Steps between C-alpha positions, in 0.01 A plus 500: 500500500689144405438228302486298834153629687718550863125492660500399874334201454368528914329882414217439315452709178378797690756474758764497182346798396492683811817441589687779348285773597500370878907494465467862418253554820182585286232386787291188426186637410639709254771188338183247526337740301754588196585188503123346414530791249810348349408125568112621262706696267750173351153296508569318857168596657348231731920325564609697770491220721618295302886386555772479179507121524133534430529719156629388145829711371341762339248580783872501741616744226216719596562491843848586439386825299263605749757458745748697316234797388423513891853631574403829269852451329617791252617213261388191465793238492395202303705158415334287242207482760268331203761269316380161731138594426289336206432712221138579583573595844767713384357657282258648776767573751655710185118672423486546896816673544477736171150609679699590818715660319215719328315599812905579703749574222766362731859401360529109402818343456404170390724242427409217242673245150172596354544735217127468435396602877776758486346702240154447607593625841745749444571832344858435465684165520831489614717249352769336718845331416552095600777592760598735645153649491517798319248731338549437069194638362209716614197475264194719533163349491235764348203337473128592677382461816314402629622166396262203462680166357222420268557785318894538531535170280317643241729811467811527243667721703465252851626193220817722368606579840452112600698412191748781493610420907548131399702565173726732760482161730616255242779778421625499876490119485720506185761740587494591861355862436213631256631681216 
């Protein structure tokens, strides 16, 4: 999943959705009707016929998860898929895909500048060099789940990590590596 939506903008959104599973031969019956499950479960009930053109970014975002979630993928592949969204939308998009993650435990590699959505997402962040990208730092996020944003910002622990990961960011900045 990209920061760019890469809908089909002829397929409407449950034609988007559908898509995968019909590439992998599931019959139609059966793709129409995990993909109404996936189009209800990232709160796009009632725009399956609706085309991309038709839906604001986030809504496209949610198409694009669906989409994704519909291949059954063992890891989740995701490049700053909220960073062009507003901060209320993404903020759901983030609560949506922590839920998903709840109810299928599967792998997330999720790409983002955000050191605050890193470590509310994550259990460990992974902090890359400039060029050539190289792993420098790998920082383990212990904090509870399940995680709800209202009550992360209230937490010490969520705040040092925040603060910590942007000291180490401002110490990259400085010298090229943290120390």
């Amino acid at each position: 999943m990209f920061q760019e939506f890469a809908l089909f903008p002829w397929k409407t959104v449950l034609g988007n959705v559908m898509y995968g599973p019909r590439q992998q031969g599931v019959r139609i019956p059966e793709a129409e009707a995990q993909s109404r499950a996936l189009i209800e479960m990232v709160g796009l009930k009632g725009y399956e016929n609706f085309y991309p053109k038709e839906l604001s970014g986030g809504m496209k975002q949610r198409v694009a998860l669906a989409r994704t979630l519909a291949y059954h993928p063992e890891v989740l592949l995701m490049d700053e898929p909220f960073g062009a969204l507003d901060a209320h939308t993404r903020t759901r998009l983030q609560n949506d895909l922590l839920n998903i993650w709840e109810r299928d435990r599967k792998t997330v590699l999720f790409v983002t500048h955000s050191v605050d959505e890193a470590v509310f997402l994550s259990d460990k962040v992974v902090m890359m060099s400039k060029s050539p990208g190289r792993i420098r730092q790998v920082i383990d996020i212990d904090l509870p789940r399940p995680r709800r944003r209202n009550e992360l910002l209230l937490d010490p622990r969520y705040q040092k990590y925040v603060v910590d990961i942007e000291r180490m960011f401002d110490e990259v900045d400085e010298t090229g590596s943290p120390s």
